[in-house]
Amino acid sequence: MITTSEKVTAEDTLIRLIHKLEQTQSLSREEWTQLIRGRTPKATEYLFERAREIRIRHYGHDVYIRGLIEFTNYCKNDCYYCGIRKSNSNAQRYRLSKEDILSCCEQGYALGFRTFVLQGGEDKWFTDERLADIVASIRSGWKDCAITLSVGERSADSYQRLFDAGANRFLLRHETYDHEHYSRLHPDTLTAAHRQECLWNLKKIGYQVGTGFMVGSPYQTPELLADDMLFLKELDPQMVGIGPFIPHHDTPFAKEPAGTADLTLYMLGLIRLMLPKVLLPATTALGTIAPGGREKGILAGANVVMPNLSPASVREKYLLYDNKLCTGSEAAESLADLRRRMESIGYQVTVSRGDSLNM
Ligand code: 5AD
């Protein structure tokens, strides 16, 4: 007979799984599923405490900043969730010139940024030659800075050329690991297999790699999130970017519900426990979906924020989802505001490249 004191509650099971995750940095698919599906406020509090401690152990109270330069919103892809998909004829397309990009870097450097992230749609105008030329110019102009590319799927040769030109890091979210789920979020021209192959190629070349996924994307289940965690474990990236799915009014997913801040924060905590030294941004999408979202992200184990360095005139055009923040402390020129916000929760923005310790 089971007495009350012996009865293992669902809450105890969650705490036990979180403890096991912290001790071993690994769980089975079933355990991940249970941990994600069973989420409770009490387990969440415990998780965040553990995540903060681990984060502080490795990175102290430092928050690394990255200057995000959204240099083109032309895209040849047609992802069902994304506001800059090629079929969105309402999107006002733009492309920054090399001079524009270099001037973003100059302003960013003066503000204290030591990482520049060049992010864009998959825009054929930016051939290897053009992009490598831009990377090489940034490399020679700002030798102490890291250059991060986030330009989607390209050939291994292309990734190599850009690396040789001076790029150090590459962000490419896997979006979702499961092949069938991937095919429900993307047209047939895009596959999970190719996406993942790109990530392995980037790693082989020597990039510091960032991957990640949307939380609460249509058709996502706890089992699928479990698969995402297992994939992260296998890839062992230097950086993991996650944010809630947020519908965009001009996409096939316009009427789908958004992901929640709560589940995103919970996943951030879990990622911190599984990959203790990983770089973990509190993303713009998280800041968009919830007031104080980025601060909450930091308190759940995140250690990076990526303010927008793009020229103000194009910021509103890089609209991946509705209401995307690009002003206030999302904007690079409001760094003072961001600093204050981080200080208000006991953390400090630092001027440094902020390389990953997960090498
Ligand atoms: N909601 C949230 N995130 C989105 N992204 C694209 N569209 C959306 C959306 N509607 C994310 C994708 C992509 C990154 C640049 O932005 O995960 O990899």
Coordinates of C-alpha atoms and ligand atoms in Angstrom, one line a residue:
M1 CA 0.0 0.0 0.0
I2 CA 1.3 3.4 -0.9
T3 CA 1.1 5.9 2.0
T4 CA 0.9 9.7 1.4
S5 CA 4.5 10.2 2.2
E6 CA 5.6 7.6 -0.3
K7 CA 3.3 8.9 -3.0
V8 CA 5.4 10.4 -5.8
T9 CA 3.6 13.4 -7.0
A10 CA 3.8 14.7 -10.6
E11 CA 5.6 17.7 -9.1
D12 CA 8.3 15.5 -7.6
T13 CA 8.8 13.7 -10.9
L14 CA 9.4 17.1 -12.6
I15 CA 11.9 18.2 -9.9
R16 CA 13.6 14.8 -10.1
L17 CA 13.9 15.2 -13.9
I18 CA 15.3 18.7 -13.7
H19 CA 17.8 17.5 -11.1
K20 CA 18.8 14.6 -13.4
L21 CA 19.2 17.0 -16.3
E22 CA 21.5 19.3 -14.3
Q23 CA 23.6 16.3 -13.1
T24 CA 23.9 14.5 -16.4
Q25 CA 23.0 17.2 -19.1
S26 CA 21.0 14.6 -20.9
L27 CA 17.5 13.0 -20.9
S28 CA 15.7 10.4 -23.0
R29 CA 13.0 11.4 -25.5
E30 CA 10.3 10.2 -23.0
E31 CA 11.8 12.1 -20.2
W32 CA 12.0 15.3 -22.2
T33 CA 8.4 14.9 -23.3
Q34 CA 7.3 14.4 -19.7
L35 CA 9.2 17.4 -18.5
I36 CA 7.9 19.7 -21.3
R37 CA 4.3 18.4 -21.2
G38 CA 4.0 18.4 -17.4
R39 CA 5.3 22.0 -16.8
T40 CA 4.1 23.5 -13.5
P41 CA 4.8 26.9 -11.9
K42 CA 6.6 25.3 -9.0
A43 CA 8.9 23.2 -11.3
T44 CA 9.4 26.3 -13.4
E45 CA 10.6 28.3 -10.4
Y46 CA 13.1 25.6 -9.5
L47 CA 14.3 25.3 -13.1
F48 CA 15.0 29.0 -13.4
E49 CA 16.9 29.0 -10.1
R50 CA 19.1 26.2 -11.3
A51 CA 19.5 27.8 -14.7
R52 CA 20.6 31.1 -13.2
E53 CA 23.1 29.5 -11.0
I54 CA 24.7 27.6 -13.9
R55 CA 24.7 30.7 -16.1
I56 CA 26.4 32.8 -13.3
R57 CA 28.9 30.0 -12.7
H58 CA 30.1 30.2 -16.3
Y59 CA 29.3 33.8 -17.5
G60 CA 28.9 35.7 -14.2
H61 CA 26.3 38.5 -14.5
D62 CA 27.5 39.6 -17.9
V63 CA 25.1 40.2 -20.7
Y64 CA 26.7 40.1 -24.2
I65 CA 25.3 42.4 -26.9
R66 CA 25.2 41.8 -30.6
G67 CA 24.6 44.4 -33.2
L68 CA 22.0 43.1 -35.6
I69 CA 22.2 44.4 -39.2
E70 CA 19.2 43.3 -41.2
F71 CA 20.7 44.0 -44.6
T72 CA 18.2 42.6 -47.0
N73 CA 14.5 41.5 -46.8
Y74 CA 14.5 39.9 -50.3
C75 CA 14.0 36.2 -49.9
K76 CA 13.6 33.4 -52.4
N77 CA 11.9 31.2 -49.9
D78 CA 8.3 30.9 -49.0
C79 CA 8.2 29.7 -45.4
Y80 CA 4.6 29.7 -44.2
Y81 CA 5.3 31.6 -41.0
C82 CA 7.6 34.3 -42.2
G83 CA 6.5 37.9 -43.1
I84 CA 9.3 38.3 -45.6
R85 CA 8.4 35.2 -47.6
K86 CA 8.6 35.7 -51.3
S87 CA 4.9 35.5 -51.9
N88 CA 4.2 38.4 -49.6
S89 CA 3.7 41.1 -52.2
N90 CA 2.9 43.6 -49.4
A91 CA 6.4 43.5 -48.0
Q92 CA 8.4 46.6 -49.1
R93 CA 11.7 45.1 -50.2
Y94 CA 15.0 46.7 -49.5
R95 CA 18.7 45.9 -49.7
L96 CA 21.5 47.8 -47.8
S97 CA 24.6 48.8 -49.8
K98 CA 28.0 47.9 -48.7
E99 CA 28.5 51.5 -47.6
D100 CA 25.3 51.3 -45.5
I101 CA 26.5 48.1 -43.8
L102 CA 29.9 49.5 -43.0
S103 CA 28.4 52.6 -41.6
C104 CA 26.2 50.5 -39.3
C105 CA 29.4 48.8 -38.1
E106 CA 31.0 52.1 -37.5
Q107 CA 28.1 53.4 -35.4
G108 CA 27.8 50.0 -33.7
Y109 CA 31.5 50.0 -32.7
A110 CA 31.2 53.5 -31.2
L111 CA 28.2 52.3 -29.2
G112 CA 30.2 49.4 -27.7
F113 CA 29.3 46.5 -30.0
R114 CA 32.1 43.9 -30.7
T115 CA 29.9 41.5 -32.7
F116 CA 28.1 42.4 -35.9
V117 CA 25.4 40.0 -37.1
L118 CA 24.6 40.3 -40.8
Q119 CA 21.1 38.9 -41.1
G120 CA 19.0 38.7 -44.2
G121 CA 16.6 36.8 -46.3
E122 CA 18.0 34.3 -48.9
D123 CA 18.7 37.0 -51.5
K124 CA 20.5 35.9 -54.7
W125 CA 21.8 39.4 -55.2
F126 CA 24.3 38.7 -52.5
T127 CA 26.5 36.3 -54.4
D128 CA 29.5 34.8 -52.7
E129 CA 31.6 37.4 -54.3
R130 CA 29.5 40.4 -53.0
L131 CA 29.0 39.0 -49.6
A132 CA 32.6 37.9 -49.1
D133 CA 33.7 41.4 -50.2
I134 CA 31.5 42.9 -47.5
V135 CA 32.8 40.4 -44.9
A136 CA 36.4 41.1 -45.8
S137 CA 35.9 44.9 -45.5
I138 CA 34.3 44.5 -42.0
R139 CA 37.1 42.2 -41.1
S140 CA 39.8 44.6 -42.1
G141 CA 38.0 47.6 -40.5
W142 CA 37.2 46.1 -37.1
K143 CA 39.8 43.5 -36.3
D144 CA 38.7 43.0 -32.8
C145 CA 35.1 42.2 -33.7
A146 CA 33.3 38.9 -34.4
I147 CA 31.4 38.7 -37.6
T148 CA 28.3 36.6 -37.5
L149 CA 26.3 35.7 -40.6
S150 CA 22.7 34.7 -40.7
V151 CA 22.0 34.3 -44.4
G152 CA 20.3 30.9 -44.7
E153 CA 21.1 27.9 -46.6
R154 CA 24.1 28.0 -49.0
S155 CA 26.6 25.4 -50.4
A156 CA 29.5 24.2 -48.3
D157 CA 31.8 26.0 -50.8
S158 CA 30.0 29.2 -50.2
Y159 CA 30.2 28.8 -46.4
Q160 CA 33.9 28.2 -46.8
R161 CA 34.5 31.3 -48.9
L162 CA 32.7 33.5 -46.4
F163 CA 34.7 31.9 -43.5
D164 CA 37.9 32.5 -45.4
A165 CA 36.8 36.2 -45.9
G166 CA 36.7 36.6 -42.1
A167 CA 33.3 35.5 -40.8
N168 CA 33.5 33.7 -37.5
R169 CA 30.0 32.7 -36.6
F170 CA 26.9 31.5 -38.3
L171 CA 23.3 31.5 -37.2
L172 CA 20.9 29.0 -38.8
R173 CA 17.9 27.8 -36.9
H174 CA 16.9 24.3 -37.6
E175 CA 13.3 25.5 -37.0
T176 CA 12.1 22.0 -36.1
Y177 CA 14.0 18.7 -36.2
D178 CA 11.2 16.4 -37.2
H179 CA 11.0 16.0 -41.0
E180 CA 7.2 15.8 -41.2
H181 CA 6.7 18.9 -38.9
Y182 CA 9.3 20.7 -41.0
S183 CA 7.3 20.0 -44.2
R184 CA 4.2 21.5 -42.6
L185 CA 6.0 24.8 -42.0
H186 CA 7.8 25.0 -45.3
P187 CA 7.1 24.4 -49.0
D188 CA 8.6 21.3 -50.6
T189 CA 11.7 23.1 -51.9
L190 CA 13.0 23.1 -48.3
T191 CA 13.7 20.1 -46.2
A192 CA 14.8 19.4 -42.7
A193 CA 17.5 17.1 -44.0
H194 CA 19.1 19.9 -46.0
R195 CA 18.8 22.4 -43.2
Q196 CA 20.6 20.0 -40.9
E197 CA 23.2 19.2 -43.5
C198 CA 24.0 22.9 -43.7
L199 CA 24.5 23.0 -39.9
W200 CA 26.9 20.1 -40.0
N201 CA 28.9 21.7 -42.8
L202 CA 29.2 25.0 -41.0
K203 CA 30.5 23.2 -37.9
K204 CA 33.0 21.2 -40.0
I205 CA 34.3 24.4 -41.6
G206 CA 35.0 25.9 -38.1
Y207 CA 32.3 28.4 -37.6
Q208 CA 30.9 29.0 -34.1
V209 CA 27.4 27.8 -34.9
G210 CA 24.0 28.9 -33.6
T211 CA 20.8 27.0 -34.2
G212 CA 17.4 27.0 -32.7
F213 CA 13.7 26.8 -33.2
M214 CA 10.4 28.6 -32.7
V215 CA 8.3 27.8 -29.7
G216 CA 4.6 27.2 -30.3
S217 CA 4.9 26.9 -34.0
P218 CA 1.7 25.4 -35.6
Y219 CA 1.4 21.6 -35.1
Q220 CA 4.3 21.6 -32.5
T221 CA 3.9 19.0 -29.7
P222 CA 5.9 18.2 -26.6
E223 CA 7.3 15.2 -28.4
L224 CA 8.5 17.4 -31.2
L225 CA 10.2 19.8 -28.8
A226 CA 11.8 16.7 -27.2
D227 CA 13.3 15.9 -30.6
D228 CA 14.6 19.5 -30.9
M229 CA 16.3 19.1 -27.5
L230 CA 17.9 15.8 -28.6
F231 CA 19.1 17.4 -31.8
L232 CA 20.6 20.4 -29.9
K233 CA 22.4 17.9 -27.7
E234 CA 23.8 16.0 -30.7
L235 CA 24.9 19.2 -32.6
D236 CA 26.3 20.8 -29.5
P237 CA 26.2 24.3 -31.0
Q238 CA 27.9 27.4 -29.5
M239 CA 24.6 29.3 -29.5
V240 CA 20.9 28.5 -29.4
G241 CA 18.3 31.1 -30.4
I242 CA 14.7 30.4 -29.6
G243 CA 11.6 32.6 -29.6
P244 CA 7.8 32.3 -29.6
F245 CA 6.1 31.8 -33.0
I246 CA 4.2 35.1 -33.7
P247 CA 1.7 35.2 -36.6
H248 CA 2.2 37.6 -39.4
H249 CA -1.0 38.9 -41.0
D250 CA 0.2 38.4 -44.6
T251 CA 1.2 34.7 -44.3
P252 CA -0.7 31.4 -44.5
F253 CA -0.3 31.2 -40.7
A254 CA -2.0 34.5 -40.0
K255 CA -4.8 33.0 -38.0
E256 CA -2.6 30.5 -36.0
P257 CA -2.2 31.2 -32.3
A258 CA 1.1 32.6 -31.1
G259 CA 3.5 30.7 -28.9
T260 CA 3.7 31.7 -25.3
A261 CA 6.3 33.5 -23.3
D262 CA 6.0 31.0 -20.5
L263 CA 6.8 28.0 -22.6
T264 CA 9.7 29.9 -24.3
L265 CA 11.2 30.8 -20.9
Y266 CA 10.8 27.2 -19.7
M267 CA 12.7 26.0 -22.8
L268 CA 15.4 28.6 -22.3
G269 CA 15.9 27.2 -18.7
L270 CA 16.0 23.6 -20.0
I271 CA 18.6 24.5 -22.7
R272 CA 20.8 26.2 -20.1
L273 CA 20.8 23.0 -18.0
M274 CA 21.5 20.8 -21.0
L275 CA 24.2 23.0 -22.6
P276 CA 25.6 24.9 -19.6
K277 CA 28.1 27.0 -21.5
V278 CA 26.0 27.8 -24.5
L279 CA 25.3 31.4 -25.6
L280 CA 21.6 31.9 -25.2
P281 CA 19.9 35.1 -26.5
A282 CA 16.7 36.6 -25.0
T283 CA 15.3 37.2 -28.4
T284 CA 13.3 40.1 -29.9
A285 CA 10.3 37.8 -30.4
L286 CA 10.3 37.1 -26.6
G287 CA 10.5 40.8 -26.0
T288 CA 7.6 41.3 -28.4
I289 CA 5.2 38.8 -27.0
A290 CA 5.6 39.8 -23.3
P291 CA 6.3 43.0 -21.4
G292 CA 9.8 42.7 -19.9
G293 CA 10.3 39.5 -22.0
R294 CA 14.0 39.9 -22.4
E295 CA 14.6 40.6 -18.7
K296 CA 12.6 37.4 -17.9
G297 CA 14.7 35.6 -20.5
I298 CA 17.9 36.6 -18.7
L299 CA 16.4 35.5 -15.4
A300 CA 15.6 32.1 -17.0
G301 CA 19.2 31.5 -18.0
A302 CA 19.8 33.6 -21.2
N303 CA 23.0 35.7 -21.5
V304 CA 22.8 37.6 -24.8
V305 CA 20.6 40.3 -26.3
M306 CA 20.7 41.5 -30.0
P307 CA 19.7 45.1 -30.4
N308 CA 18.9 46.4 -33.9
L309 CA 21.7 48.3 -35.6
S310 CA 20.0 48.6 -39.0
P311 CA 19.3 52.1 -40.3
A312 CA 16.1 53.4 -38.8
S313 CA 14.5 53.9 -42.3
V314 CA 14.5 50.1 -43.0
R315 CA 13.8 48.7 -39.6
E316 CA 10.0 48.5 -40.0
K317 CA 10.4 46.7 -43.2
Y318 CA 12.1 43.6 -41.7
L319 CA 8.9 42.4 -40.4
L320 CA 9.1 38.6 -39.8
Y321 CA 6.0 38.7 -37.6
D322 CA 3.4 41.3 -36.5
N323 CA 4.4 44.0 -34.0
K324 CA 8.1 43.1 -34.1
L325 CA 9.9 45.4 -31.7
C326 CA 12.5 47.7 -33.3
T327 CA 12.4 50.8 -31.1
G328 CA 13.1 51.5 -27.4
S329 CA 15.7 49.2 -25.9
E330 CA 15.5 47.0 -29.0
A331 CA 17.3 49.7 -30.8
A332 CA 21.1 49.9 -30.6
E333 CA 21.1 53.7 -30.1
S334 CA 19.0 53.1 -26.9
L335 CA 21.8 51.0 -25.3
A336 CA 21.6 53.2 -22.2
D337 CA 18.0 52.0 -21.7
L338 CA 19.0 48.4 -22.2
R339 CA 21.9 48.8 -19.7
R340 CA 19.5 50.2 -17.1
R341 CA 17.0 47.4 -17.7
M342 CA 19.7 44.8 -17.2
E343 CA 21.1 46.5 -14.1
S344 CA 17.6 46.6 -12.7
I345 CA 17.7 42.8 -12.5
G346 CA 21.3 42.6 -11.3
Y347 CA 23.1 42.0 -14.6
Q348 CA 25.4 44.2 -16.7
V349 CA 25.9 44.7 -20.4
T350 CA 29.5 44.2 -21.4
V351 CA 31.7 45.5 -24.2
S352 CA 33.3 42.3 -25.5
R353 CA 33.2 39.8 -28.3
G354 CA 31.5 37.4 -25.9
D355 CA 32.8 34.2 -27.5
S356 CA 31.1 31.0 -26.4
L357 CA 32.8 28.9 -23.8
N358 CA 31.2 25.9 -25.4
M359 CA 34.0 25.2 -27.8
Ligands
5AD1 N1 7.4 34.2 -35.5 C1 8.5 34.0 -34.8 N2 9.8 33.8 -35.4 C2 9.9 33.9 -36.7 N3 10.9 33.7 -37.5 C3 10.5 33.8 -38.8 N4 9.2 34.1 -38.8 C4 8.7 34.1 -37.5 C5 7.5 34.3 -36.9 N5 6.4 34.5 -37.6 C6 12.2 33.3 -37.0 C7 12.7 32.0 -37.7 C8 14.0 32.5 -38.4 C9 14.4 33.7 -37.6 C10 15.2 34.6 -38.3 O1 13.1 34.3 -37.3 O2 13.0 31.0 -36.7 O3 15.0 31.5 -38.4

